[in-house]
Short mmCIF file of N, CA and C in Angstrom, two decimals:
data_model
loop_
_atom_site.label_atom_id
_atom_site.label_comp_id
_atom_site.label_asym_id
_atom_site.label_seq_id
_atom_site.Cartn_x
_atom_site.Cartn_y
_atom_site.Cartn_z
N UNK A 1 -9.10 -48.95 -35.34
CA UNK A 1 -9.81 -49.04 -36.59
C UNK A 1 -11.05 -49.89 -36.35
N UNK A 2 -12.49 -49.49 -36.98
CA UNK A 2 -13.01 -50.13 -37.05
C UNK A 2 -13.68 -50.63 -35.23
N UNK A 3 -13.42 -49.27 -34.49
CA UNK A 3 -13.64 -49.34 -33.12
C UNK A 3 -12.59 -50.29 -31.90
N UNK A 4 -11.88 -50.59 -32.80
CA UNK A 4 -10.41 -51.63 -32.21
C UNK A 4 -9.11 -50.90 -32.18
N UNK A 5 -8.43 -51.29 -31.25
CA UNK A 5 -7.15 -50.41 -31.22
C UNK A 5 -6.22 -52.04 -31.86
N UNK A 6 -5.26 -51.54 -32.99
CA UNK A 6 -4.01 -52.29 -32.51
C UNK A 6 -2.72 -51.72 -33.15
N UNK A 7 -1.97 -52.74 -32.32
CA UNK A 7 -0.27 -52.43 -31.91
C UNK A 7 0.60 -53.63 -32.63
N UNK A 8 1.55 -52.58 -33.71
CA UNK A 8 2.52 -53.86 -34.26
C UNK A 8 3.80 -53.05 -33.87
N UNK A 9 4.57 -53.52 -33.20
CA UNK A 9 6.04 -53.55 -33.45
C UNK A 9 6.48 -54.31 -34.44
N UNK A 10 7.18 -52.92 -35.11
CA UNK A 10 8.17 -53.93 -36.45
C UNK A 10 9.34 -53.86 -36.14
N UNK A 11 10.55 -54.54 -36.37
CA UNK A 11 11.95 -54.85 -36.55
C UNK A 11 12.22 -53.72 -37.44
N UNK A 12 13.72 -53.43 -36.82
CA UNK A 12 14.09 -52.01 -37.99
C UNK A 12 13.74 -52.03 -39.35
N UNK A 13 12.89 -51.75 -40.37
CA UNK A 13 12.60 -51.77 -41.57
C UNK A 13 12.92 -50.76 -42.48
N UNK A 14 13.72 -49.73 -41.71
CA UNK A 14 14.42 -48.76 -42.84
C UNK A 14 15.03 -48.97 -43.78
N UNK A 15 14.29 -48.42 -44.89
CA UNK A 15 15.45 -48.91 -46.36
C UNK A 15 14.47 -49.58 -47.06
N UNK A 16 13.86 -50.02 -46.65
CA UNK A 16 12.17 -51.03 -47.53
C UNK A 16 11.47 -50.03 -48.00
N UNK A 17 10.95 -50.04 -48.96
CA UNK A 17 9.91 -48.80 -49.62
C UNK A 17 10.47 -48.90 -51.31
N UNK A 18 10.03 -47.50 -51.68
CA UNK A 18 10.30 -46.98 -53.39
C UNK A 18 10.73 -46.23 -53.16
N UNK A 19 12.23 -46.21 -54.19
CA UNK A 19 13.60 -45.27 -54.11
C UNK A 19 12.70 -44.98 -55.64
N UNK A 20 13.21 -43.32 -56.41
CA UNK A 20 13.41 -43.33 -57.19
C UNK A 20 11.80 -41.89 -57.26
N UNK A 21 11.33 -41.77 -56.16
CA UNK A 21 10.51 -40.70 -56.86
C UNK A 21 10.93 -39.49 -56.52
N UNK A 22 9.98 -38.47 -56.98
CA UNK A 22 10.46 -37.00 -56.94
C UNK A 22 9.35 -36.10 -55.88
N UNK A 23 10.15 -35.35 -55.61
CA UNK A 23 9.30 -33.98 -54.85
C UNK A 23 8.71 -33.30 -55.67
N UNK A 24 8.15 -32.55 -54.86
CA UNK A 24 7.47 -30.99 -55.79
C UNK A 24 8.55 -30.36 -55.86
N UNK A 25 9.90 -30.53 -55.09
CA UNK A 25 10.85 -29.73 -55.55
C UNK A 25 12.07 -30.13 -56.37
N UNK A 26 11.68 -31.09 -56.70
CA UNK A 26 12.67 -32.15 -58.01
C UNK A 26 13.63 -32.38 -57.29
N UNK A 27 13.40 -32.98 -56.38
CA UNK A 27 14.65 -33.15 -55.26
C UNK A 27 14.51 -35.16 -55.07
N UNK A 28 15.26 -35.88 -55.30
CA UNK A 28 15.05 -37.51 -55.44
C UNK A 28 14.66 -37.58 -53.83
N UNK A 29 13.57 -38.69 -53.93
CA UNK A 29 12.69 -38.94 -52.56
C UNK A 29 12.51 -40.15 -52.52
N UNK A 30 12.35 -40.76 -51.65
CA UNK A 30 12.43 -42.34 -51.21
C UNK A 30 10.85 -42.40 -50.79
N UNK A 31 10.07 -43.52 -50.70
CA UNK A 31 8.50 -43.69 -49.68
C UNK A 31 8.98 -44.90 -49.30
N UNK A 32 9.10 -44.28 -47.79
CA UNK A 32 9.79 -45.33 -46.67
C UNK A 32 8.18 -46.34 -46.32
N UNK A 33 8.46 -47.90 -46.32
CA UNK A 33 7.52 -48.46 -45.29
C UNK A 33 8.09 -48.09 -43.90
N UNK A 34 6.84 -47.82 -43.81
CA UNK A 34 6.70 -47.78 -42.08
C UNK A 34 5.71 -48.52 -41.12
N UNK A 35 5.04 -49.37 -41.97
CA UNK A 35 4.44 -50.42 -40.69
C UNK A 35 2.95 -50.77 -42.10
N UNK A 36 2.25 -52.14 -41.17
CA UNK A 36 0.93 -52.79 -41.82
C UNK A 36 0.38 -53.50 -40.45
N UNK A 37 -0.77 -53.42 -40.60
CA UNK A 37 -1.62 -53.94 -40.02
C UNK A 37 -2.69 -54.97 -40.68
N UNK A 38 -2.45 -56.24 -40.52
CA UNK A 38 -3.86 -57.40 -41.42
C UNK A 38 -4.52 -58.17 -40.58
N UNK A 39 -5.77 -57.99 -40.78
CA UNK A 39 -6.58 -58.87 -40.03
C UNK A 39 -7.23 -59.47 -40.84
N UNK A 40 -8.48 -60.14 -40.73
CA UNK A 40 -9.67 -60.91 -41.95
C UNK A 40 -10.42 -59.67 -41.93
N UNK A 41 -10.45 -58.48 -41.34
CA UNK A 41 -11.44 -58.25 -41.82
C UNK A 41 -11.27 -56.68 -42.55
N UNK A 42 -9.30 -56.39 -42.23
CA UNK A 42 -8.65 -55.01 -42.71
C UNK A 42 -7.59 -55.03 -43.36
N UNK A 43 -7.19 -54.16 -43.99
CA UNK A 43 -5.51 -54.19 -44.48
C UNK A 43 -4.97 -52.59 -44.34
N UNK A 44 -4.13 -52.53 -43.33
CA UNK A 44 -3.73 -51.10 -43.32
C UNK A 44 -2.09 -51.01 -43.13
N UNK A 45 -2.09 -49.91 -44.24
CA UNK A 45 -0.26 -49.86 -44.72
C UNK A 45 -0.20 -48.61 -44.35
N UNK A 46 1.35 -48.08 -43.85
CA UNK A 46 1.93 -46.90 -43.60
C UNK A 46 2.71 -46.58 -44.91
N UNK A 47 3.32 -45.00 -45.06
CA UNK A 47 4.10 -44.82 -45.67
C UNK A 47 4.73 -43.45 -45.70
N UNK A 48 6.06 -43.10 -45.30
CA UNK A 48 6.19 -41.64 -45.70
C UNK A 48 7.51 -41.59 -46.42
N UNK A 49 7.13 -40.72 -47.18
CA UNK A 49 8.27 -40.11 -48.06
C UNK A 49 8.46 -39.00 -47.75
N UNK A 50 10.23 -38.86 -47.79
CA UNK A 50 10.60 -38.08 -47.62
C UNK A 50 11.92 -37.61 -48.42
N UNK A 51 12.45 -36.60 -48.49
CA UNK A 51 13.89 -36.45 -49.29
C UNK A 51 15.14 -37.55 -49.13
N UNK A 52 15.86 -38.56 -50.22
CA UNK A 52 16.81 -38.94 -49.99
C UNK A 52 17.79 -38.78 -50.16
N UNK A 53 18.44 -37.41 -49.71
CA UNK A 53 19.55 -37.19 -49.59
C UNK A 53 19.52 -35.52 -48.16
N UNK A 54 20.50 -36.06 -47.31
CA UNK A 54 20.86 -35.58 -45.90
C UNK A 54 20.54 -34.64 -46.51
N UNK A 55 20.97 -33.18 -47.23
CA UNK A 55 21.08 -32.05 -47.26
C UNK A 55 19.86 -31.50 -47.86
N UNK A 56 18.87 -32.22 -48.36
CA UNK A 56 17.64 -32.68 -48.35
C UNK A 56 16.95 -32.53 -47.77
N UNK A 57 16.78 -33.40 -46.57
CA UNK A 57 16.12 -34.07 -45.74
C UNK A 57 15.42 -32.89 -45.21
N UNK A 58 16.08 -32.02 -44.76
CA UNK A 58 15.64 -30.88 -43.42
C UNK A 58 14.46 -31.13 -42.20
N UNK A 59 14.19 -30.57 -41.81
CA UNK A 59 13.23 -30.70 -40.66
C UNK A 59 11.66 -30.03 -41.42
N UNK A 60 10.66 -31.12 -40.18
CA UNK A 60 9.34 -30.66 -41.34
C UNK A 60 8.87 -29.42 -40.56
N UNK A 61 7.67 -28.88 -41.13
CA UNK A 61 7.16 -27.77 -40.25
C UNK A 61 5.36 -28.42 -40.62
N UNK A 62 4.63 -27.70 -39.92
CA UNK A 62 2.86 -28.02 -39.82
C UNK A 62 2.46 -27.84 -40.98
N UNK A 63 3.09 -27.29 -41.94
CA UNK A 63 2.16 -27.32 -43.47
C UNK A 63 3.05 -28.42 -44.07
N UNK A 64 4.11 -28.66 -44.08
CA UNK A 64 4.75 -29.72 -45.08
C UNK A 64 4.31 -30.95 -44.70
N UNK A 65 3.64 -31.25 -42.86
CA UNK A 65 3.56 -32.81 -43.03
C UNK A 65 2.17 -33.20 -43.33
N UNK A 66 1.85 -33.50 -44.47
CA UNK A 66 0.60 -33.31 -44.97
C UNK A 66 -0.05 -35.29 -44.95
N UNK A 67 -1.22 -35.69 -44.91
CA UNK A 67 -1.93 -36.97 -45.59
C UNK A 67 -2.40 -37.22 -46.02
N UNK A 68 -2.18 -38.20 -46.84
CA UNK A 68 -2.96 -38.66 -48.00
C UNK A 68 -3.36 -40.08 -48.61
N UNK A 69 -4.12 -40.33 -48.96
CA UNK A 69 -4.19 -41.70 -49.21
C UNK A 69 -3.63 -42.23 -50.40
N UNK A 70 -3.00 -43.42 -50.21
CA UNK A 70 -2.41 -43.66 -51.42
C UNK A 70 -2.97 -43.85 -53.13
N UNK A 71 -3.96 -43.48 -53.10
CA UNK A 71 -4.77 -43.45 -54.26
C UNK A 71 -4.91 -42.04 -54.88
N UNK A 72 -4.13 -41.22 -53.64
CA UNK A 72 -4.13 -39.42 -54.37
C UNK A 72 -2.53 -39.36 -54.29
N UNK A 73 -1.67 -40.59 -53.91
CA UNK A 73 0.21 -40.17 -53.96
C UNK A 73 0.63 -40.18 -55.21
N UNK A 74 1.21 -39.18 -55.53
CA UNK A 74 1.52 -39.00 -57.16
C UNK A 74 2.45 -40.19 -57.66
N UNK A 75 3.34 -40.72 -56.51
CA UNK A 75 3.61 -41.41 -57.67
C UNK A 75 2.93 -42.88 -58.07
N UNK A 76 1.47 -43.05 -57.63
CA UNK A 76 0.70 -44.02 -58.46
C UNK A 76 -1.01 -43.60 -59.01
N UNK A 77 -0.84 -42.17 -58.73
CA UNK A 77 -1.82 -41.23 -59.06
C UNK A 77 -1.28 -40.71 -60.67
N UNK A 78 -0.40 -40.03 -60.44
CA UNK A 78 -0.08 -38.57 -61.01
C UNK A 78 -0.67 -37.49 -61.17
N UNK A 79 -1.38 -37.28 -59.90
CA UNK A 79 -1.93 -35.83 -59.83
C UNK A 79 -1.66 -34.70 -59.11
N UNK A 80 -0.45 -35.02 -58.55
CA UNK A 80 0.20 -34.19 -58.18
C UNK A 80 1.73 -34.32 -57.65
N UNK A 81 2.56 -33.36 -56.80
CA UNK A 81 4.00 -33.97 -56.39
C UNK A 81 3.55 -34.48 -55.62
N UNK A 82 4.85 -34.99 -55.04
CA UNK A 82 5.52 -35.47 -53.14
C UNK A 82 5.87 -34.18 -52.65
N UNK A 83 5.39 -34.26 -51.49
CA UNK A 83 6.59 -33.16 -50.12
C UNK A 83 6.79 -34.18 -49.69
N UNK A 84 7.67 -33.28 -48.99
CA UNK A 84 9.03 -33.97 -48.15
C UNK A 84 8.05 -34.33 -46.55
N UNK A 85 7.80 -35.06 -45.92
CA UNK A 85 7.33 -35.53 -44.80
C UNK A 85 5.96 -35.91 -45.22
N UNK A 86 5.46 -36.27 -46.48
CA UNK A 86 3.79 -36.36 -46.66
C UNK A 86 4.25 -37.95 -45.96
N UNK A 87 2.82 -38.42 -45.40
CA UNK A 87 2.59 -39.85 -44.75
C UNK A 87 1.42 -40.23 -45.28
N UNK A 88 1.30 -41.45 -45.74
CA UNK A 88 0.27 -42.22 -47.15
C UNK A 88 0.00 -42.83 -46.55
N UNK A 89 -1.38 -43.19 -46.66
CA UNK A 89 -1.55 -44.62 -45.79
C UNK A 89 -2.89 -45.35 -46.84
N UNK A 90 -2.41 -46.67 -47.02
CA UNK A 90 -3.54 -47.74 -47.68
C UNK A 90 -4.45 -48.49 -46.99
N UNK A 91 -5.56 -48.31 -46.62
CA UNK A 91 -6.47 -49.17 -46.00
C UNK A 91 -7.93 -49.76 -46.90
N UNK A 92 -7.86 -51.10 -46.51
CA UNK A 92 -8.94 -51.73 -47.37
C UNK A 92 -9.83 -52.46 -46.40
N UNK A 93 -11.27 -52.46 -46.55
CA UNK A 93 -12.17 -52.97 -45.99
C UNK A 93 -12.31 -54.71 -46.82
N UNK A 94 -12.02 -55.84 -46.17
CA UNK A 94 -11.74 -56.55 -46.68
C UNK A 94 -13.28 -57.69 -46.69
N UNK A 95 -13.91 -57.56 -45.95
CA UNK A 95 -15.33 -57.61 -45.75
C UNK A 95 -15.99 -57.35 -47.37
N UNK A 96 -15.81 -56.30 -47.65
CA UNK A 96 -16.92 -55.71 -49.10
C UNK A 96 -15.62 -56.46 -50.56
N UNK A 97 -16.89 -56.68 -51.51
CA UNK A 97 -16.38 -56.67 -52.61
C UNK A 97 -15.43 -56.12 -53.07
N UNK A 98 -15.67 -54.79 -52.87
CA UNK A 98 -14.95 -53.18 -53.52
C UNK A 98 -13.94 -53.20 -51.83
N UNK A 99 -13.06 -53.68 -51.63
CA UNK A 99 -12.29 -53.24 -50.43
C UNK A 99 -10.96 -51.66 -50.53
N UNK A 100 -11.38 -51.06 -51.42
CA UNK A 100 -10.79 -49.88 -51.65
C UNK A 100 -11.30 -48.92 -51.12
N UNK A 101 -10.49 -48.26 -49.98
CA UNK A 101 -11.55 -47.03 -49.06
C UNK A 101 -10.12 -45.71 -49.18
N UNK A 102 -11.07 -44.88 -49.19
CA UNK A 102 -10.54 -43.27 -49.63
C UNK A 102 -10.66 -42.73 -48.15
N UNK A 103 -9.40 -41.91 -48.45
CA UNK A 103 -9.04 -40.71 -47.28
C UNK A 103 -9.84 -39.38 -47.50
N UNK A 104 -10.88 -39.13 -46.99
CA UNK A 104 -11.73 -37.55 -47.06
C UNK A 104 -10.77 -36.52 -47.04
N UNK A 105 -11.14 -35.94 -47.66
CA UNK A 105 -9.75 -34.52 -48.13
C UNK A 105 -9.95 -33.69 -46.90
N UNK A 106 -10.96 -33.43 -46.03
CA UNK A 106 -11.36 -32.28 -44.84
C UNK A 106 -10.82 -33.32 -43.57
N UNK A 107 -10.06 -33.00 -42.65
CA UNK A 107 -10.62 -33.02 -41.48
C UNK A 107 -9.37 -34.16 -40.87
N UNK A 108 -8.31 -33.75 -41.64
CA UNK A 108 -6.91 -34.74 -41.42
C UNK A 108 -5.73 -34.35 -41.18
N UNK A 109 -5.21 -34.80 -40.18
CA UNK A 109 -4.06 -34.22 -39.53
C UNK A 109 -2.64 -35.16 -39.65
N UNK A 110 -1.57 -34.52 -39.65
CA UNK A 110 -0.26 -35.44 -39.52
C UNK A 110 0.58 -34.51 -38.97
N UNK A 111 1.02 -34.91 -37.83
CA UNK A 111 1.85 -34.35 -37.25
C UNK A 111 3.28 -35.09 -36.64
N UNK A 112 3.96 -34.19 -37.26
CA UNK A 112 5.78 -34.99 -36.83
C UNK A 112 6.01 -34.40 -35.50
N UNK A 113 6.29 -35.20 -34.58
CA UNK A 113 6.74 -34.89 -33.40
C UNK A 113 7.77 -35.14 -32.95
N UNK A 114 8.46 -35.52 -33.31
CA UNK A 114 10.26 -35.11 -33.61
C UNK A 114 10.94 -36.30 -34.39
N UNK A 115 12.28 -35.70 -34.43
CA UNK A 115 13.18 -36.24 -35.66
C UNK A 115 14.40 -36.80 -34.78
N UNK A 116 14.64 -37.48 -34.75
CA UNK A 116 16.46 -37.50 -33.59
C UNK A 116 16.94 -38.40 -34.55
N UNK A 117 18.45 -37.84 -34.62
CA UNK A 117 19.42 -38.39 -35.72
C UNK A 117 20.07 -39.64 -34.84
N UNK A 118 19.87 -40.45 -35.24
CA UNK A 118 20.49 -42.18 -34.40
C UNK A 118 21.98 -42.41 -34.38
N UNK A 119 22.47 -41.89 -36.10
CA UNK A 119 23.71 -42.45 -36.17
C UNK A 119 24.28 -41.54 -37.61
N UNK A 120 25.50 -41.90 -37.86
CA UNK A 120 26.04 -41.41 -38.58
C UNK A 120 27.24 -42.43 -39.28
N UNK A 121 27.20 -42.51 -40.83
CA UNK A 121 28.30 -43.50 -41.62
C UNK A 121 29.28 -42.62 -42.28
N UNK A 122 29.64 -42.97 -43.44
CA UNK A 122 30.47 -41.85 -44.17
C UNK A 122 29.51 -41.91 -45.38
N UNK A 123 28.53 -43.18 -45.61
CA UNK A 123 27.68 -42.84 -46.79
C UNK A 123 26.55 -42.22 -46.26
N UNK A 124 25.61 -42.64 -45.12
CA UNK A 124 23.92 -42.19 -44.90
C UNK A 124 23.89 -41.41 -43.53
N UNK A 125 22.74 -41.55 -43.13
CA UNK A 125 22.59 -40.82 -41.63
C UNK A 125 21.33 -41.24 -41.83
N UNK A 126 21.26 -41.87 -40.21
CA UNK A 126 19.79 -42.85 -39.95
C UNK A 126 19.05 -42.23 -38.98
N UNK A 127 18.32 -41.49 -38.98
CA UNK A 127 17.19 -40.83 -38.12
C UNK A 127 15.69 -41.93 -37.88
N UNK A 128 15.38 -41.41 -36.71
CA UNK A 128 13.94 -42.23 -36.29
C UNK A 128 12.76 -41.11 -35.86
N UNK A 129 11.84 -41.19 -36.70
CA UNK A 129 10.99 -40.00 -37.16
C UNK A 129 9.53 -40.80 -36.10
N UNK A 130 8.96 -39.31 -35.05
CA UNK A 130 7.78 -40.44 -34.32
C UNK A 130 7.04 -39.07 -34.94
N UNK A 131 5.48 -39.43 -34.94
CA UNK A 131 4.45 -39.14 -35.29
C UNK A 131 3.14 -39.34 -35.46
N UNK A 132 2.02 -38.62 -35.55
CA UNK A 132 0.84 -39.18 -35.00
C UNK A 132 0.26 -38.98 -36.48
N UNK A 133 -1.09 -39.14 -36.42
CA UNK A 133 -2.23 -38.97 -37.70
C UNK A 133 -3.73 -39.09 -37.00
N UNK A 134 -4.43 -38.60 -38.07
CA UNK A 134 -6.20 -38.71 -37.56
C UNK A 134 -6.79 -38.20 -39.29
N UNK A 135 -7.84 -38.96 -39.45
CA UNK A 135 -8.38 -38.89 -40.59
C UNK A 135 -10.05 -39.68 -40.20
N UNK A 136 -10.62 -39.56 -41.39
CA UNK A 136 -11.72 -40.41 -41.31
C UNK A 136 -11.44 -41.01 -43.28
N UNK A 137 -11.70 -42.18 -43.01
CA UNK A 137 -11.67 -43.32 -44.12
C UNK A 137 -13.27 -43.10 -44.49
N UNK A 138 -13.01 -43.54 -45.72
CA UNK A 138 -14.56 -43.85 -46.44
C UNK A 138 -14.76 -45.07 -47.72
N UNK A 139 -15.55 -46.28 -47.15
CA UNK A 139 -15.41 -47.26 -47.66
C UNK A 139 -16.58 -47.01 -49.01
N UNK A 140 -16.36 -48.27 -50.00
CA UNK A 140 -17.10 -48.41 -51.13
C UNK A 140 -18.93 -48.36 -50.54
N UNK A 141 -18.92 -48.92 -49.45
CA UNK A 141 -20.78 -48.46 -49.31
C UNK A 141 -20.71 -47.04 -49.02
N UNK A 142 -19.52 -46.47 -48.48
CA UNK A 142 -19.84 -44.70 -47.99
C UNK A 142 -20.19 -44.76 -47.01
N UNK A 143 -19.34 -45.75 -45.84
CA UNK A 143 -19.62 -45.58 -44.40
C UNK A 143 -18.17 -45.16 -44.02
N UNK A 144 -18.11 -43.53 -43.22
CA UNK A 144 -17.21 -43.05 -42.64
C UNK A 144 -16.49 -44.03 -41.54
N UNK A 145 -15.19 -44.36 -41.48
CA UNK A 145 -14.42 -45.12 -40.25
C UNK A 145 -12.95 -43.76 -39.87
N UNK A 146 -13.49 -43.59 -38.44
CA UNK A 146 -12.52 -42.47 -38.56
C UNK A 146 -11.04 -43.58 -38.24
N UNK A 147 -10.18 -43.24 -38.27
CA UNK A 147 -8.76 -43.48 -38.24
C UNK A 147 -8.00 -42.49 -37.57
N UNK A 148 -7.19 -43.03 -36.36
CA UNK A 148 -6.17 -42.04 -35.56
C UNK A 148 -5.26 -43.21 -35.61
N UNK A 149 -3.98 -42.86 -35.00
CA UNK A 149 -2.72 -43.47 -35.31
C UNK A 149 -1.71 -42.52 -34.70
N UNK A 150 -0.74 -43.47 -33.87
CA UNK A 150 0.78 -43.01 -33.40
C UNK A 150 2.11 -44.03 -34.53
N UNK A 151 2.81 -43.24 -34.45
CA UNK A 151 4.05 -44.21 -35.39
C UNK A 151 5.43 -43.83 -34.87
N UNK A 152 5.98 -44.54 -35.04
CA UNK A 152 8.10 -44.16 -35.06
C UNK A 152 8.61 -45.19 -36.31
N UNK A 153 9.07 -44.43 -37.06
CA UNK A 153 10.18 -45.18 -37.93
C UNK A 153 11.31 -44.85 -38.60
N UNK A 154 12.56 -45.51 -38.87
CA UNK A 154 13.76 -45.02 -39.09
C UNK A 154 13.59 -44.93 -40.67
N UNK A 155 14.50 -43.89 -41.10
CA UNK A 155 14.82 -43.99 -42.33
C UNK A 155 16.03 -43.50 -42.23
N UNK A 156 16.93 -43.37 -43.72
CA UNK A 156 18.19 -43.47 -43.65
C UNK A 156 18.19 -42.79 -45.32
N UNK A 157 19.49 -41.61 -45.04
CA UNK A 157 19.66 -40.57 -46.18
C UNK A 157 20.46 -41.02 -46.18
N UNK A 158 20.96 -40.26 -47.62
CA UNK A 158 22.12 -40.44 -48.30
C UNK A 158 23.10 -39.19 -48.07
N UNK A 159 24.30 -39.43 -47.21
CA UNK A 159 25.13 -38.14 -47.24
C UNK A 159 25.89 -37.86 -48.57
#
């Protein structure tokens, strides 16, 4: 970001996020955290939601894993649903007054590159989801910062 690469390892954080929203297919969906990045001069949050419940869940394909910025995720928008694998991400230019920067609708990719199931309870099933992204950000002056990104994070359904 911002011509800098960086790297956070987080501690298992599955289960942190907002329980309680919906799909486009009225199916109950969780928006898992999946990682932040803060410096003085950025603030950048992960996020994907996905179905919470196993029979749910399914595997994504190239049109379902879609991105968006959290200022177009319905559930603090309302302008549209959730799918199941969308990945949100919040970034603020912390430098400017206005530190609220938008995801350009053209020219953004999210791709799930696999799913492996970790474990199994008699209530959930904990999978660790890796995946990449590429976008370009656009801050309050309207200077493009492109954004690429690798991720892995667990989440955990409900059987």
């Amino acid at each position: 970001m911002n011509g800098q690469t960086y790297t956070e390892n987080l501690a298992d954080i599955s289960g942190t996020g907002y329980s309680g929203g919906t799909s486009c297919t009225n199916k109950p969906g969780f928006l898992q955290f999946s990682g932040m990045i803060e410096t003085s001069q950025l603030l950048f949050e992960a996020y994907l939601f996905h179905h919470e419940n196993d029979i749910d869940f399914g595997n994504p394909n190239s049109s379902a894993a879609r991105l968006m910025g959290i200022n177009n995720f319905s559930p603090f928008s309302g302008n549209s649903c959730s799918s199941n694998f969308d990945f949100v991400i919040d970034y603020n230019d912390k430098l400017l007054s206005n530190q609220a920067c938008f995801v350009e609708s053209t020219g953004k990719t999210h791709t799930i590159e696999s799913i492996k199931l970790l474990g199994t309870t008699s209530t959930e099933k904990v999978y660790a989801i890796t995946g990449s992204f590429s976008c370009t950000i656009r801050n309050s002056n309207n200077v493009a910062i492109p954004l690429t990104g690798k991720y892995r994070t667990t989440v955990r359904t409900l059987r």
